mmCIF file of C-alpha atoms in Angstrom:
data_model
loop_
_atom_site.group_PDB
_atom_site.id
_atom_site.type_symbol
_atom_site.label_atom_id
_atom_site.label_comp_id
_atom_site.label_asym_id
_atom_site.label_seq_id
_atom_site.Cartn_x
_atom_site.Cartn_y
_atom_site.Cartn_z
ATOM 1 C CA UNK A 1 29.318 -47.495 -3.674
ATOM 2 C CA UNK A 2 26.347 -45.799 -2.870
ATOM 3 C CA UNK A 3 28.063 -44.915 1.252
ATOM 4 C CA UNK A 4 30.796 -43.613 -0.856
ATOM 5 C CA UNK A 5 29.087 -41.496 -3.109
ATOM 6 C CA UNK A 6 27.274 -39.690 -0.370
ATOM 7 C CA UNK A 7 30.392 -39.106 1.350
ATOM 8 C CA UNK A 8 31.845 -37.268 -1.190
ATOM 9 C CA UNK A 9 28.337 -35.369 -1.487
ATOM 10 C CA UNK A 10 28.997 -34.071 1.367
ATOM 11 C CA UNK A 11 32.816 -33.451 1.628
ATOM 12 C CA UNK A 12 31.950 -31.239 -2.056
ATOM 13 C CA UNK A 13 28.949 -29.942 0.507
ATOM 14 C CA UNK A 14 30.985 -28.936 3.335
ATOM 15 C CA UNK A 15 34.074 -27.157 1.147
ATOM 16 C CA UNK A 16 31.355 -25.544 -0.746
ATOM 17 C CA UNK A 17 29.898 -23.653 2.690
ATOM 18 C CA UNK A 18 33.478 -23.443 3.570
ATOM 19 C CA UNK A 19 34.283 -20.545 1.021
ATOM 20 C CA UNK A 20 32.946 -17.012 1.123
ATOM 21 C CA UNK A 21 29.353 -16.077 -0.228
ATOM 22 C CA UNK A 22 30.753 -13.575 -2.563
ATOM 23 C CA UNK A 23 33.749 -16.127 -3.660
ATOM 24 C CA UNK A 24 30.953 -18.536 -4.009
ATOM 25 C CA UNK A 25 29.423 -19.634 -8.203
ATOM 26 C CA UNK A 26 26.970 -17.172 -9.476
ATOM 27 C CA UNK A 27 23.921 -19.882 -9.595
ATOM 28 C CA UNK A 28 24.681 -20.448 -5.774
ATOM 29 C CA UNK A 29 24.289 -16.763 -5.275
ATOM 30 C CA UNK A 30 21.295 -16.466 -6.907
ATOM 31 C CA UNK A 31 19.667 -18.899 -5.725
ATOM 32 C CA UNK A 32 20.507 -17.925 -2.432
ATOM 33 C CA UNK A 33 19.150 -13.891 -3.075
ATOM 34 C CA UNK A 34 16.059 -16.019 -4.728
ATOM 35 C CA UNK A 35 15.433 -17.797 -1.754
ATOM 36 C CA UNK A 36 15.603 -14.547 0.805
ATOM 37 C CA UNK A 37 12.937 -13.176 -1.270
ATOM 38 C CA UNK A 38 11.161 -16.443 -1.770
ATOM 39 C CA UNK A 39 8.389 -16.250 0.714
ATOM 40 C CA UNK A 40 7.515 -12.178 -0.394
ATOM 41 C CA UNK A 41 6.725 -13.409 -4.134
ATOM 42 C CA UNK A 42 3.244 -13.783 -3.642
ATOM 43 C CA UNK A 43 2.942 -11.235 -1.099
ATOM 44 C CA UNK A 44 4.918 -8.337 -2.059
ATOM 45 C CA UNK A 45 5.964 -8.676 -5.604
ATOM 46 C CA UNK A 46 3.075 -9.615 -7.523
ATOM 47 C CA UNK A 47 0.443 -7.197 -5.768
ATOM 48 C CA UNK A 48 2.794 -4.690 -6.299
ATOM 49 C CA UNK A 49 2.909 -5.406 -10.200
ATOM 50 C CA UNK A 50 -0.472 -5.490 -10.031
ATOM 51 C CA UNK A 51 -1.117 -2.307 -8.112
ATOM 52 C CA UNK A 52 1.108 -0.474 -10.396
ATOM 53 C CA UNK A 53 -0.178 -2.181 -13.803
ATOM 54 C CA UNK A 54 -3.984 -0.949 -12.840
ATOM 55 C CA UNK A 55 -3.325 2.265 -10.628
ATOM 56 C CA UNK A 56 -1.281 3.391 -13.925
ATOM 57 C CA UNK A 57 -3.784 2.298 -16.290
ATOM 58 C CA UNK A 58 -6.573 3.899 -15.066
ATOM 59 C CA UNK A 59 -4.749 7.187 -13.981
ATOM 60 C CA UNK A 60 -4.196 7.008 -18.151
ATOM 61 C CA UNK A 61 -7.254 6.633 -19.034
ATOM 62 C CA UNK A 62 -8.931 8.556 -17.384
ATOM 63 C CA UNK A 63 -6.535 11.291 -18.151
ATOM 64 C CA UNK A 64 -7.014 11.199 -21.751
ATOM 65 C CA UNK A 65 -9.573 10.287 -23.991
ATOM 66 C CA UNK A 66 -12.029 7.179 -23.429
ATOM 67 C CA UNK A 67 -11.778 5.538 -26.531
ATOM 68 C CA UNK A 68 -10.681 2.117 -27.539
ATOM 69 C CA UNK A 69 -7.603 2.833 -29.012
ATOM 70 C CA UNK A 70 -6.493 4.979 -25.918
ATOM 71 C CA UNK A 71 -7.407 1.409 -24.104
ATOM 72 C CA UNK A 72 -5.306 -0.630 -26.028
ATOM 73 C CA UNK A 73 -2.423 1.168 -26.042
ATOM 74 C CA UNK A 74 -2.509 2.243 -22.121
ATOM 75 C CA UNK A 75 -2.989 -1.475 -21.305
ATOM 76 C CA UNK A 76 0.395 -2.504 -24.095
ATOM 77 C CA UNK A 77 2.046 0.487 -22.545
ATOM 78 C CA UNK A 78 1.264 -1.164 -19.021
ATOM 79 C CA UNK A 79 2.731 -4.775 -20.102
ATOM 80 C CA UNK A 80 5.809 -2.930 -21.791
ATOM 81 C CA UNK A 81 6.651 -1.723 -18.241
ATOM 82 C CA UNK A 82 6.067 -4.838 -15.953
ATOM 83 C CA UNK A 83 9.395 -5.748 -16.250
ATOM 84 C CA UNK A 84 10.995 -2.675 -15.164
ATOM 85 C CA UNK A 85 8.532 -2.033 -12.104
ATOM 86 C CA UNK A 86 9.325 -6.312 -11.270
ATOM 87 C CA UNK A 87 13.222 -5.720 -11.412
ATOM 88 C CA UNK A 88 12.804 -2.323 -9.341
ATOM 89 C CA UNK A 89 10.871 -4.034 -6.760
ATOM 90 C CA UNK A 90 12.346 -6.954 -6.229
ATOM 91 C CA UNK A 91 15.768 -5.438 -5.553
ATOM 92 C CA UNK A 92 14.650 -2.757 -3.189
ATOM 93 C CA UNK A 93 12.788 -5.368 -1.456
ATOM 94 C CA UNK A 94 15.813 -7.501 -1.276
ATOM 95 C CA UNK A 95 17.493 -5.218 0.653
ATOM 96 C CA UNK A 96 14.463 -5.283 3.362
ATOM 97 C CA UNK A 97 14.694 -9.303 3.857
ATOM 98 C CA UNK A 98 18.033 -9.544 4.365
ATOM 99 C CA UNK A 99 18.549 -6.704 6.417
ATOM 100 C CA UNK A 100 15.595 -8.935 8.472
ATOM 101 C CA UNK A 101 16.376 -12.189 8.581
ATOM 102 C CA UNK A 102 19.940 -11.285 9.426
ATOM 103 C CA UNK A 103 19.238 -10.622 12.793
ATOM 104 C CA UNK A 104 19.575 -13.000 15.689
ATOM 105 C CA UNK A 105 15.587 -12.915 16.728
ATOM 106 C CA UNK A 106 14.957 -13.615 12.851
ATOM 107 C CA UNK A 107 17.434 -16.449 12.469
ATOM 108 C CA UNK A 108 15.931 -17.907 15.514
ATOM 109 C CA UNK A 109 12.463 -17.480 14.481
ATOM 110 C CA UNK A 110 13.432 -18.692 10.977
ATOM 111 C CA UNK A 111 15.107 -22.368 12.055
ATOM 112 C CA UNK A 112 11.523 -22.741 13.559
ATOM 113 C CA UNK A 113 8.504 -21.274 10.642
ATOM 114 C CA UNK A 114 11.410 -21.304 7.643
ATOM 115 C CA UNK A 115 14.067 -23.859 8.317
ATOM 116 C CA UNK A 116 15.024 -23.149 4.301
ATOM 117 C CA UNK A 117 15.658 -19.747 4.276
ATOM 118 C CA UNK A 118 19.504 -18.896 3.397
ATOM 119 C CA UNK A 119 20.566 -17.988 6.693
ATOM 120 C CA UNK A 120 19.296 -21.180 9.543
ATOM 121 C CA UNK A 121 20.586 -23.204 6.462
ATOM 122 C CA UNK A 122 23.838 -21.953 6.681
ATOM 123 C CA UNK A 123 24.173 -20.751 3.164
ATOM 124 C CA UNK A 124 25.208 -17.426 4.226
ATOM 125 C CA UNK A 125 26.334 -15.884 7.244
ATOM 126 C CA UNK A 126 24.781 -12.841 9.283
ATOM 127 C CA UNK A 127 28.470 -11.340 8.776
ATOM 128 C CA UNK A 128 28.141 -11.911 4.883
ATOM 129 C CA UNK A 129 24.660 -10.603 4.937
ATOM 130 C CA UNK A 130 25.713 -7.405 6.333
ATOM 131 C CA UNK A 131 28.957 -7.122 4.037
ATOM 132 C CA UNK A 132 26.092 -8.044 1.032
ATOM 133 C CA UNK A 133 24.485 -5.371 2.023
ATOM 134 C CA UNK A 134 26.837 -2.761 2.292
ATOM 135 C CA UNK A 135 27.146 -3.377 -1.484
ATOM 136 C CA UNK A 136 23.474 -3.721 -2.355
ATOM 137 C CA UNK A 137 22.684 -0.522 -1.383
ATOM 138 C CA UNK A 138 24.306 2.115 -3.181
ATOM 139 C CA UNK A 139 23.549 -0.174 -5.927
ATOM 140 C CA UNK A 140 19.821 0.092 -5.386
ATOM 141 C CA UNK A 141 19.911 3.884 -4.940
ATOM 142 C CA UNK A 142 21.679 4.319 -8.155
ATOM 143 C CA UNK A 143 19.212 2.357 -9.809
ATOM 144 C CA UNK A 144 16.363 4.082 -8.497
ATOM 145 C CA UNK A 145 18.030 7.279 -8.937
ATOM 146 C CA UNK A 146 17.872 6.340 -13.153
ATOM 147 C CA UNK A 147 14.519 5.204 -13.139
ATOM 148 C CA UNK A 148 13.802 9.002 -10.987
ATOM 149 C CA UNK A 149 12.464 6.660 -7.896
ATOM 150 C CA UNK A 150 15.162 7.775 -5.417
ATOM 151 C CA UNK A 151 12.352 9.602 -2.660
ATOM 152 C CA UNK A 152 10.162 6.200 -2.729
ATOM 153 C CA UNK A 153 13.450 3.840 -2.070
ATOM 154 C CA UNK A 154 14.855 6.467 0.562
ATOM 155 C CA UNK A 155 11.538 6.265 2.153
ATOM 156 C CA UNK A 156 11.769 2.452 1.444
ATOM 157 C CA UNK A 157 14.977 2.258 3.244
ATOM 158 C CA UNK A 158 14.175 4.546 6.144
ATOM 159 C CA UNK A 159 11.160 1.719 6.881
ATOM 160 C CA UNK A 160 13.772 -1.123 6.560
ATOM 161 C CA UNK A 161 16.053 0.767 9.217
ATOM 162 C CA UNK A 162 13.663 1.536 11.556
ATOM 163 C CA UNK A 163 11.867 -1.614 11.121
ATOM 164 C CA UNK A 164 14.890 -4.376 11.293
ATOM 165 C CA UNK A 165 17.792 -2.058 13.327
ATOM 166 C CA UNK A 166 15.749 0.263 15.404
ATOM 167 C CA UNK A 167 13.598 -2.873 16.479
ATOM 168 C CA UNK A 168 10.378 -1.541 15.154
ATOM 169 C CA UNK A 169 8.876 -5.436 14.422
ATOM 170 C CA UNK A 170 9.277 -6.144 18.093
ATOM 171 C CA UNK A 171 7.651 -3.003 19.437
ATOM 172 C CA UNK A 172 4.028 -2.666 19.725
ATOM 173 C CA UNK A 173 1.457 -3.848 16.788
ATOM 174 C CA UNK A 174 0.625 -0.273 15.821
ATOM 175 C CA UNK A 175 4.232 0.928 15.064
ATOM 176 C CA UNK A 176 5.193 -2.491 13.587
ATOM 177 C CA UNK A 177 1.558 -1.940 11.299
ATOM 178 C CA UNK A 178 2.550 1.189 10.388
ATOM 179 C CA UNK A 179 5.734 0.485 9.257
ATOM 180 C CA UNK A 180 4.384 -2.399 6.799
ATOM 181 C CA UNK A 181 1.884 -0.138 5.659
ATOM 182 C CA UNK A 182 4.534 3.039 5.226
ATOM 183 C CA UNK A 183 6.853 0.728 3.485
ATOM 184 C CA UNK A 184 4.830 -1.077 1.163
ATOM 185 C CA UNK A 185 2.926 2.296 0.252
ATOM 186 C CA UNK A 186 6.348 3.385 -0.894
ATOM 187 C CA UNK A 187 6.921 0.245 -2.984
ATOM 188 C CA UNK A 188 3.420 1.030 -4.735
ATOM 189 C CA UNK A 189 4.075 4.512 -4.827
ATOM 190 C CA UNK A 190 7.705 3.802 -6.674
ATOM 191 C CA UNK A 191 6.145 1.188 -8.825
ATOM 192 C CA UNK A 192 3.336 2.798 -10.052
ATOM 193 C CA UNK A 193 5.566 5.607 -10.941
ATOM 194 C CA UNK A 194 7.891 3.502 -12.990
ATOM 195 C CA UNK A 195 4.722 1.725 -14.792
ATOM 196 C CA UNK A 196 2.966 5.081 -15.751
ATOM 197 C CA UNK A 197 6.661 6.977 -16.692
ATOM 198 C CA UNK A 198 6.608 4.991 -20.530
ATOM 199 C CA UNK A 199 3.181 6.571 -21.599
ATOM 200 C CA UNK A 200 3.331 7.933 -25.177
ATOM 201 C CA UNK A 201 -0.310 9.775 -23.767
ATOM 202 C CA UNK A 202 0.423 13.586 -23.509
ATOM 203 C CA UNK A 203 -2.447 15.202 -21.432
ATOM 204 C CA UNK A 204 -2.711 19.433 -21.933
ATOM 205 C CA UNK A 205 -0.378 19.564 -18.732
ATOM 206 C CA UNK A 206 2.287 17.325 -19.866
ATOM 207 C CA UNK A 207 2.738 13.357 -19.373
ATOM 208 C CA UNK A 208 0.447 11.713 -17.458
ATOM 209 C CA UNK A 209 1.124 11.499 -13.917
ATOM 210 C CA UNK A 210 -0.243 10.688 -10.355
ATOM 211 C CA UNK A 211 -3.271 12.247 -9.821
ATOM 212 C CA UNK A 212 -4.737 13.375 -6.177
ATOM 213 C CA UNK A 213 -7.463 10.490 -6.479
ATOM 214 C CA UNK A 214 -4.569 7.780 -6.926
ATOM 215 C CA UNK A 215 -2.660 9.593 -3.866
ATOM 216 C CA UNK A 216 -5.867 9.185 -1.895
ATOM 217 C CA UNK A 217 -6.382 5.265 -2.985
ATOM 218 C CA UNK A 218 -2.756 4.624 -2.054
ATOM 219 C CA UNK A 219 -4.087 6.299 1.535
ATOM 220 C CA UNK A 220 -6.876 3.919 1.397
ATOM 221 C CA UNK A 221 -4.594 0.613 0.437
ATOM 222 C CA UNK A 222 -2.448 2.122 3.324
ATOM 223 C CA UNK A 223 -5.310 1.658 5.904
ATOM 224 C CA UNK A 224 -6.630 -1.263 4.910
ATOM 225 C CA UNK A 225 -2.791 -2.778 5.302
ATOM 226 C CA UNK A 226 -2.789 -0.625 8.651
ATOM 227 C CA UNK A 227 -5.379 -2.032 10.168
ATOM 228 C CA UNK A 228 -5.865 -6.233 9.265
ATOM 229 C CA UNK A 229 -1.886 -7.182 8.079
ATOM 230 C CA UNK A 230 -2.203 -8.097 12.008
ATOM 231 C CA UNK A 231 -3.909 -11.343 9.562
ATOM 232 C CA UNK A 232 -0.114 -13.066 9.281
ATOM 233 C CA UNK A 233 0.596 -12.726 13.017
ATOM 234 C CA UNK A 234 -1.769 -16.235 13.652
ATOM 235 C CA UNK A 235 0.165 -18.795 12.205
ATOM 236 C CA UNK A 236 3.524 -17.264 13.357
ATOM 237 C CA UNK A 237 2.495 -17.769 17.020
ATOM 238 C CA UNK A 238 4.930 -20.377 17.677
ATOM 239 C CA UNK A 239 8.173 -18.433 16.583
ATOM 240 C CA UNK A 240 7.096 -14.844 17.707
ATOM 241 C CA UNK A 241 6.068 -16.569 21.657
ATOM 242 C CA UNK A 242 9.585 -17.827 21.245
ATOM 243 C CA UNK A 243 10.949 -14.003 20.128
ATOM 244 C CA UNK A 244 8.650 -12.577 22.667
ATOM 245 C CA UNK A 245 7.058 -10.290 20.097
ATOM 246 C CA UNK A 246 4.634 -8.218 20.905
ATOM 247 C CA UNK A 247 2.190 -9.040 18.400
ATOM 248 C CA UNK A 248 -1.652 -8.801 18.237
ATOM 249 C CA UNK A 249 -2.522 -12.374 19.102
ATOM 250 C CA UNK A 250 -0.116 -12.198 21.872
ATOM 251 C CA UNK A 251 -1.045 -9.029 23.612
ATOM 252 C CA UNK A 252 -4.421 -8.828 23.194
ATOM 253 C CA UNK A 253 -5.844 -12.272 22.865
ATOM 254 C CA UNK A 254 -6.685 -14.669 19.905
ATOM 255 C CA UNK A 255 -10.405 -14.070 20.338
ATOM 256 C CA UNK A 256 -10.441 -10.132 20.037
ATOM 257 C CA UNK A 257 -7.648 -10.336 16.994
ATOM 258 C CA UNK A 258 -9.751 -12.600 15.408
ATOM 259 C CA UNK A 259 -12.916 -10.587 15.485
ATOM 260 C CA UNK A 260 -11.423 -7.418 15.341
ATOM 261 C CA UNK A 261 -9.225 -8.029 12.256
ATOM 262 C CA UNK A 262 -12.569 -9.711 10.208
ATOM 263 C CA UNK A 263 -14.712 -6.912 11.306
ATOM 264 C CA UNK A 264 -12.085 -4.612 9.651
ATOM 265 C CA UNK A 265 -11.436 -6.495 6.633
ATOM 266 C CA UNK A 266 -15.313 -6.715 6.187
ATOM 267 C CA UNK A 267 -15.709 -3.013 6.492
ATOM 268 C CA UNK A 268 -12.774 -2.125 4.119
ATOM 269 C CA UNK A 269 -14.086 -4.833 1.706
ATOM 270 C CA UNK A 270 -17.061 -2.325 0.909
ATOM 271 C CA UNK A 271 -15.170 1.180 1.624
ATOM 272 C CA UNK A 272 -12.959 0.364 -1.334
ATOM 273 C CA UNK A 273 -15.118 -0.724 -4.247
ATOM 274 C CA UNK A 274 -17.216 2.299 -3.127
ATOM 275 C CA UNK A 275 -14.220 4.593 -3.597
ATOM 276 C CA UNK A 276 -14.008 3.788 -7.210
ATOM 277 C CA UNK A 277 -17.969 3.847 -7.853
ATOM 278 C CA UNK A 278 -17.801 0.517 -9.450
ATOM 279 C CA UNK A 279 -21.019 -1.750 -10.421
ATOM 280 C CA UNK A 280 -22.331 -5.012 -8.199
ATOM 281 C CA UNK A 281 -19.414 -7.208 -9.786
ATOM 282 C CA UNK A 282 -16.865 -4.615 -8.702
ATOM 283 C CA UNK A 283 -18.232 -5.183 -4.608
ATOM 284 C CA UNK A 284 -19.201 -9.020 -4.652
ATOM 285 C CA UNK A 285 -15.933 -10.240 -5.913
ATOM 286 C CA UNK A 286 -13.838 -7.889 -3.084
ATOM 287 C CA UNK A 287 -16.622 -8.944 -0.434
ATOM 288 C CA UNK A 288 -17.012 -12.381 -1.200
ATOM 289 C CA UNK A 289 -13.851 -13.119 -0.558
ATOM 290 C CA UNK A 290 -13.586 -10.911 2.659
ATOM 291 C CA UNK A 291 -16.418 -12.948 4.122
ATOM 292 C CA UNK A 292 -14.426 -16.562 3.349
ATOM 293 C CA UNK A 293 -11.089 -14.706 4.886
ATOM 294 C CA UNK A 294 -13.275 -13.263 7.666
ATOM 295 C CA UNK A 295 -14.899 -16.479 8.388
ATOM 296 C CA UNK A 296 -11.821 -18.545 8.437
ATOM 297 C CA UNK A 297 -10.235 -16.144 11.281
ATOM 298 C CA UNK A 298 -13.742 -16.997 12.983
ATOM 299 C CA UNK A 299 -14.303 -20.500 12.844
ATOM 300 C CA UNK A 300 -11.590 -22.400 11.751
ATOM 301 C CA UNK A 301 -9.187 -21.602 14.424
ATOM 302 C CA UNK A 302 -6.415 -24.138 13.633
ATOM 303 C CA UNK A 303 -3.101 -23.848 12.303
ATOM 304 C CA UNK A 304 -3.663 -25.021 8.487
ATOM 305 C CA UNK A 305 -6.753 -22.744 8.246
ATOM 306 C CA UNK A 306 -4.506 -19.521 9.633
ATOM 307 C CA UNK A 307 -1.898 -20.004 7.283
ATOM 308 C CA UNK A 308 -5.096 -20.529 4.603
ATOM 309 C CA UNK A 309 -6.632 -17.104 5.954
ATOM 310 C CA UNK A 310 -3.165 -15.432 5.161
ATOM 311 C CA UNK A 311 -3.113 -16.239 1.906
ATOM 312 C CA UNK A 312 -7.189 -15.708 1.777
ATOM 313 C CA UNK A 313 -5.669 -11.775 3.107
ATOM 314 C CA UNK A 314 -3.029 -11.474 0.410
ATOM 315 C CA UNK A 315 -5.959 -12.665 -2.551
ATOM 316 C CA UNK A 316 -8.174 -10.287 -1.374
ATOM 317 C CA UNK A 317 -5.901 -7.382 -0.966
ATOM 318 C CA UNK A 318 -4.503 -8.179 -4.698
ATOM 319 C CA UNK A 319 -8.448 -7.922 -5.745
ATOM 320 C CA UNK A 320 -8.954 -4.688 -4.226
ATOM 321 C CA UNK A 321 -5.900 -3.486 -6.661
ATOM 322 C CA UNK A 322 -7.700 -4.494 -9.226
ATOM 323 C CA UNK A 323 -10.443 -1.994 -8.667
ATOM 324 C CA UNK A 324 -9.158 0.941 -10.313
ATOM 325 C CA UNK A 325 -8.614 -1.208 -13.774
ATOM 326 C CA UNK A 326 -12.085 -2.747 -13.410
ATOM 327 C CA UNK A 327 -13.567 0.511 -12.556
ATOM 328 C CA UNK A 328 -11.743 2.271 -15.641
ATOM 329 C CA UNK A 329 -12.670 -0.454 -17.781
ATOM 330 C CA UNK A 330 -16.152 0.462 -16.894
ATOM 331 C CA UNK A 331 -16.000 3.563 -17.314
ATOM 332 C CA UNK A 332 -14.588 3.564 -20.803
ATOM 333 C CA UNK A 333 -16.978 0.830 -21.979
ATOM 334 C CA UNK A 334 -20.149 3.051 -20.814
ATOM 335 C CA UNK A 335 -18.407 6.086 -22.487
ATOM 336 C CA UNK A 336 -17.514 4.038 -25.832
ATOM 337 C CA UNK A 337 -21.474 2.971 -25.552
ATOM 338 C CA UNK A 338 -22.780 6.081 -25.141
ATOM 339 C CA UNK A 339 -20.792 7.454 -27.844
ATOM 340 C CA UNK A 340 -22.103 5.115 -30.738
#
């Protein structure tokens, strides 16, 4: 009973792969867009929620009065508009991951680091990735053309193309770097756009918008990503020495990525909390945490505690977001004090 039950498991399996992706139910579509975005939850779509929530909170604040109504309401305001900045990002970012892990070096890679993802388990074809895509995308635009985010997606898109079809992830480690940094900039520069767009704060020039200092953190976020995202390059080794990418690790050595890449994130750890002017708590958190990532790369040169200092990386980088609502938070509070 039980030999026959798990044959016709797999005979409902096999006709079920058999169809089209597009003729296929709606949950297995889903789940199968849920699972090409799976991995880039923690590292893409929640620090760019939380980038936008406190880039657009402080730019508020500190664009109106300091007072604790104008607090309460910016941070409401911010919550209101979580949902609209998750929903933007997550589809322009789907877009990205399938156009990568569509190709051949990805698949490959993939069966290895990600035997799960839709495409090594044959849940969807490169062919029905592409013809997914060719749908996806004017749908995107259109959607970030209502929510007036068309130049960050273009700019989005123009980092997927040259980064999956040009080959830009398997050229050198300073034009792959770049492209992270350009692309994600764009999905924080898009996001924090939408989150800020639903203020009911009026400043004497109009609604409140993007100020040169928030351009200039964005800069900032972009170097730090620049210069140490070379962090998630140690526990791929195994599938990018079987892609023959050019990564750090590979090209210049696992001792001078290691050191290099801490002595940067070290260094950014206190350029950033500096930019804002915030009190001890706003460096020792950021640092702290630096000097645990920093230390892992160091000492603990296994596989387990690489895959521990990338997700050490993406903590800290989600803490230095949270510098402009810590340092307008401070600022208010010493302003409300002041004031009584």
């Amino acid at each position: 009973m039980v030999v026959s039950d798990s044959t016709a498991m797999k005979k409902v399996e096999v006709e079920r792969l058999s169809r089209p992706f597009l003729k296929q139910p709606w949950a297995f579509q889903l789940r199968t867009l849920w699972l090409f975005t799976q991995s880039d939850i923690k590292t893409v779509i929640v620090p760019t929620a939380v980038f936008a929530f406190c880039c657009g909170f402080a730019e508020t604040v500190q664009q109106s009065s300091a007072n604790e109504a104008t607090v309460y309401n910016c941070l409401l305001n911010q919550l209101k508009r979580m949902p609209h900045v998750i929903i933007w990002t997550w589809t322009n970012l789907l877009v990205e991951v399938i156009s990568n892990q569509r190709l051949p070096s990805a698949v490959l890679e993939d069966s290895i680091n990600k035997p799960w993802r839709p495409l090594p388990s044959q849940s969807i074809t490169p062919d029905e990735s592409r013809r997914l895509l060719l749908r996806l995308v004017p749908l995107i635009f259109y959607l970030s053309w209502y929510m007036d985010t068309l130049q960050e997606s273009a700019v989005f898109a123009i980092c997927t193309w040259l980064y999956n079809d040009l080959g830009g992830s398997g050229e050198s480690t300073g034009i792959r770097n770049a492209l992270n940094a350009a692309g994600l900039s764009a999905l924080f520069a898009g996001a924090t756009s939408i989150a800020m767009r639903g203020s009911s704060i009026y400043t004497v020039s109009g609604p409140v918008q993007m100020s040169s200092h928030t351009w200039t953190w964005l800069g900032l976020v972009a170097g730090a990503i620049f210069t140490t995202v070379q962090v998630q390059d140690l526990p791929d080794r195994p599938g990018d020495l079987l892609c023959r990418r050019e990564t750090m690790p590979l090209v210049y050595g696992d001792v001078f990525t290691r050191w290099t890449t801490a002595t940067l994130i070290l260094i950014w750890a206190f350029i950033c909390p500096w930019f804002w002017d915030v009190d001890f708590v706003g460096y020792a958190v950021p640092v702290s945490i630096a000097v645990a990532v920093a230390g892992c790369m160091v000492l603990c040169r296994s596989l387990g505690a690489d895959r521990l200092a990338w997700k050490g990386w993406c903590l800290w980088m989600s803490v230095l977001y949270l510098l402009p609502l810590y340092g307008a938070l401070t600022t208010t509070t010493h302003a409300v004090v002041a004031g009584v």
